Amino acid sequence: MRTMDELADVARFYEHFAEHEAKGESATFESWARGLAADREVVDLVAGLPVGKRQPNLVFAAARRHGARTPSSYPVLREVLTTRWAQVRETILSKATQANEVGRCATRLPVLASLPSPLALVEVGASAGLCLHPDRWSYRYLDGSGEEVARPQGASGGLSGVAPSVVGAGTDPVTTRR
């Protein structure tokens, strides 16, 4: 896993993303990342963002929002980034990627609670085991207006915290806090 500090070298970070994350998964993202890494003008645009906003997935998603179609090759991304940078930049600065595995447990907790005990969980994924301990988190279930509708109590543990989760159709999840 790459660190946020490594985002300081935008070209190297995007080249790594192309080779180790996009390759074999997304031909478009691989092409975009390789092209961006080799394009000094676009590297400079991305380098002008706060470090935490330079992630390829966020930059690419914002570019898609402003017209970069997929599947496509790097020239399509470059055109959007160089001609609509102000709008793309505004989107990047106002959005974030989500790596909120613990918050995802909020949808599983009611089902897990209804199953007979004992219960064993097996996790396959990149959340570093955080989804294996739903009982170490407390969840607040909120309705669309932000009113608390339920707050089941989890067992205390080293990862204890509160993970607010909005319930109801058409609502966006609230960020999880430890």
CSV table of C-alpha atoms in Angstrom, one decimal:
chain,number,residue,atom,x,y,z
A,1,MET,CA,0.0,0.0,0.0
A,2,ARG,CA,1.3,3.5,-0.9
A,3,THR,CA,1.4,6.2,1.7
A,4,MET,CA,0.1,9.8,1.4
A,5,ASP,CA,3.7,11.1,1.7
A,6,GLU,CA,4.5,9.3,-1.6
A,7,LEU,CA,1.9,11.5,-3.3
A,8,ALA,CA,4.4,14.4,-3.1
A,9,ASP,CA,6.1,12.8,-6.2
A,10,VAL,CA,3.1,12.8,-8.4
A,11,ALA,CA,4.7,11.3,-11.5
A,12,ARG,CA,6.2,8.4,-9.5
A,13,PHE,CA,3.0,7.8,-7.6
A,14,TYR,CA,0.9,7.7,-10.8
A,15,GLU,CA,3.4,5.4,-12.5
A,16,HIS,CA,3.2,3.0,-9.5
A,17,PHE,CA,-0.6,3.2,-9.6
A,18,ALA,CA,-0.5,2.3,-13.4
A,19,GLU,CA,1.8,-0.7,-12.9
A,20,HIS,CA,0.6,-2.1,-9.6
A,21,GLU,CA,-3.0,-1.1,-9.2
A,22,ALA,CA,-4.6,-0.4,-12.6
A,23,LYS,CA,-2.7,-2.9,-14.7
A,24,GLY,CA,-4.9,-5.9,-15.5
A,25,GLU,CA,-7.9,-4.2,-13.7
A,26,SER,CA,-8.6,-1.1,-15.8
A,27,ALA,CA,-7.0,-0.5,-19.2
A,28,THR,CA,-8.4,3.1,-19.1
A,29,PHE,CA,-7.0,3.9,-15.6
A,30,GLU,CA,-3.7,2.3,-16.5
A,31,SER,CA,-3.4,4.4,-19.7
A,32,TRP,CA,-4.5,7.5,-17.8
A,33,ALA,CA,-2.0,7.0,-15.0
A,34,ARG,CA,0.9,6.3,-17.3
A,35,GLY,CA,0.0,9.2,-19.5
A,36,LEU,CA,-0.3,11.6,-16.6
A,37,ALA,CA,3.0,10.4,-15.1
A,38,ALA,CA,4.8,11.3,-18.3
A,39,ASP,CA,3.0,14.7,-18.9
A,40,ARG,CA,4.8,17.5,-17.0
A,41,GLU,CA,2.0,20.0,-17.6
A,42,VAL,CA,-0.6,17.7,-16.1
A,43,VAL,CA,1.7,16.5,-13.3
A,44,ASP,CA,2.1,20.2,-12.3
A,45,LEU,CA,-1.7,20.7,-12.2
A,46,VAL,CA,-2.1,17.7,-9.9
A,47,ALA,CA,0.9,18.7,-7.8
A,48,GLY,CA,-0.9,22.0,-7.1
A,49,LEU,CA,-3.5,20.1,-5.2
A,50,PRO,CA,-3.2,19.4,-1.5
A,51,VAL,CA,-1.3,16.1,-1.0
A,52,GLY,CA,-4.4,14.3,0.2
A,53,LYS,CA,-6.3,15.2,-2.9
A,54,ARG,CA,-3.8,13.8,-5.5
A,55,GLN,CA,-5.0,10.2,-5.4
A,56,PRO,CA,-5.6,8.8,-8.9
A,57,ASN,CA,-9.0,7.5,-8.2
A,58,LEU,CA,-10.2,10.9,-7.0
A,59,VAL,CA,-8.6,12.8,-9.9
A,60,PHE,CA,-9.9,10.3,-12.4
A,61,ALA,CA,-13.4,10.4,-11.0
A,62,ALA,CA,-13.5,14.2,-11.0
A,63,ALA,CA,-12.3,14.2,-14.6
A,64,ARG,CA,-15.0,11.7,-15.6
A,65,ARG,CA,-17.6,13.9,-13.9
A,66,HIS,CA,-16.5,16.7,-16.2
A,67,GLY,CA,-16.5,14.7,-19.5
A,68,ALA,CA,-13.6,12.2,-19.6
A,69,ARG,CA,-15.4,9.2,-21.0
A,70,THR,CA,-14.5,5.6,-20.4
A,71,PRO,CA,-13.2,3.5,-21.9
A,72,SER,CA,-10.6,5.8,-23.4
A,73,SER,CA,-6.9,6.6,-23.6
A,74,TYR,CA,-4.8,9.3,-22.0
A,75,PRO,CA,-5.5,12.1,-24.6
A,76,VAL,CA,-9.2,12.1,-23.5
A,77,LEU,CA,-8.2,12.6,-19.9
A,78,ARG,CA,-5.6,15.2,-20.8
A,79,GLU,CA,-8.2,17.2,-22.8
A,80,VAL,CA,-10.5,17.4,-19.8
A,81,LEU,CA,-7.8,18.2,-17.3
A,82,THR,CA,-6.2,20.9,-19.4
A,83,THR,CA,-9.4,22.6,-20.7
A,84,ARG,CA,-11.7,22.2,-17.6
A,85,TRP,CA,-9.1,22.2,-14.8
A,86,ALA,CA,-10.9,24.8,-12.7
A,87,GLN,CA,-14.1,22.7,-12.6
A,88,VAL,CA,-12.2,19.4,-12.1
A,89,ARG,CA,-10.1,21.0,-9.3
A,90,GLU,CA,-13.2,22.3,-7.6
A,91,THR,CA,-14.8,18.8,-7.7
A,92,ILE,CA,-11.6,17.2,-6.4
A,93,LEU,CA,-11.4,19.7,-3.5
A,94,SER,CA,-15.0,19.1,-2.5
A,95,LYS,CA,-15.0,15.3,-2.7
A,96,ALA,CA,-13.1,12.4,-1.1
A,97,THR,CA,-12.5,8.8,-1.8
A,98,GLN,CA,-14.0,6.3,0.7
A,99,ALA,CA,-12.0,3.7,2.4
A,100,ASN,CA,-14.5,3.3,5.2
A,101,GLU,CA,-14.6,-0.4,5.9
A,102,VAL,CA,-15.8,0.0,9.4
A,103,GLY,CA,-18.7,2.1,8.2
A,104,ARG,CA,-19.6,-0.7,5.8
A,105,CYS,CA,-20.2,-3.0,8.8
A,106,ALA,CA,-23.1,-0.8,9.8
A,107,THR,CA,-25.3,-2.6,7.1
A,108,ARG,CA,-24.1,-6.0,8.3
A,109,LEU,CA,-24.5,-5.5,12.1
A,110,PRO,CA,-28.3,-5.9,12.2
A,111,VAL,CA,-28.1,-9.2,10.2
A,112,LEU,CA,-25.2,-10.5,12.3
A,113,ALA,CA,-27.1,-9.7,15.5
A,114,SER,CA,-30.0,-11.8,14.3
A,115,LEU,CA,-28.0,-14.9,13.7
A,116,PRO,CA,-27.5,-17.7,16.3
A,117,SER,CA,-24.3,-17.6,18.4
A,118,PRO,CA,-21.4,-18.3,18.3
A,119,LEU,CA,-20.6,-16.7,15.0
A,120,ALA,CA,-17.3,-16.7,13.2
A,121,LEU,CA,-16.4,-14.2,10.5
A,122,VAL,CA,-13.9,-14.6,7.7
A,123,GLU,CA,-12.7,-11.5,5.8
A,124,VAL,CA,-11.4,-11.4,2.3
A,125,GLY,CA,-10.3,-7.9,1.3
A,126,ALA,CA,-8.1,-4.9,1.9
A,127,SER,CA,-9.6,-3.6,5.1
A,128,ALA,CA,-6.8,-4.9,7.3
A,129,GLY,CA,-9.2,-7.0,9.4
A,130,LEU,CA,-11.4,-4.1,10.5
A,131,CYS,CA,-14.6,-5.8,9.4
A,132,LEU,CA,-13.8,-8.8,11.6
A,133,HIS,CA,-14.7,-6.9,14.8
A,134,PRO,CA,-18.1,-5.3,14.4
A,135,ASP,CA,-18.6,-5.8,18.1
A,136,ARG,CA,-15.7,-3.4,18.8
A,137,TRP,CA,-17.6,-0.4,17.3
A,138,SER,CA,-20.7,1.3,18.2
A,139,TYR,CA,-23.1,2.4,15.5
A,140,ARG,CA,-25.6,5.2,15.5
A,141,TYR,CA,-28.3,4.8,12.9
A,142,LEU,CA,-29.7,8.1,11.7
A,143,ASP,CA,-32.7,9.0,9.6
A,144,GLY,CA,-32.5,11.4,6.7
A,145,SER,CA,-33.0,14.4,9.0
A,146,GLY,CA,-30.1,13.3,11.2
A,147,GLU,CA,-32.2,12.1,14.1
A,148,GLU,CA,-30.9,9.0,15.9
A,149,VAL,CA,-33.2,6.1,15.3
A,150,ALA,CA,-31.1,3.3,16.9
A,151,ARG,CA,-27.8,2.9,18.7
A,152,PRO,CA,-27.0,-0.8,19.5
A,153,GLN,CA,-24.2,-1.1,22.0
A,154,GLY,CA,-21.1,-3.0,20.9
A,155,ALA,CA,-18.7,-4.6,23.2
A,156,SER,CA,-15.8,-2.4,24.4
A,157,GLY,CA,-12.5,-3.1,22.7
A,158,GLY,CA,-9.3,-1.5,21.4
A,159,LEU,CA,-11.0,-0.1,18.3
A,160,SER,CA,-14.0,1.3,20.0
A,161,GLY,CA,-15.6,4.3,18.5
A,162,VAL,CA,-18.9,5.5,17.0
A,163,ALA,CA,-19.7,5.0,13.4
A,164,PRO,CA,-22.8,7.0,12.5
A,165,SER,CA,-24.8,5.6,9.6
A,166,VAL,CA,-27.7,7.2,7.8
A,167,VAL,CA,-30.6,4.9,7.0
A,168,GLY,CA,-33.2,5.4,4.4
A,169,ALA,CA,-33.4,5.5,0.6
A,170,GLY,CA,-31.4,8.1,-1.2
A,171,THR,CA,-29.2,9.1,1.7
A,172,ASP,CA,-25.4,9.4,1.7
A,173,PRO,CA,-23.4,7.6,4.4
A,174,VAL,CA,-21.9,9.7,7.1
A,175,THR,CA,-18.2,9.4,7.7
A,176,THR,CA,-17.0,6.9,10.3
A,177,ARG,CA,-15.0,8.0,13.3
A,178,ARG,CA,-12.9,5.9,15.6
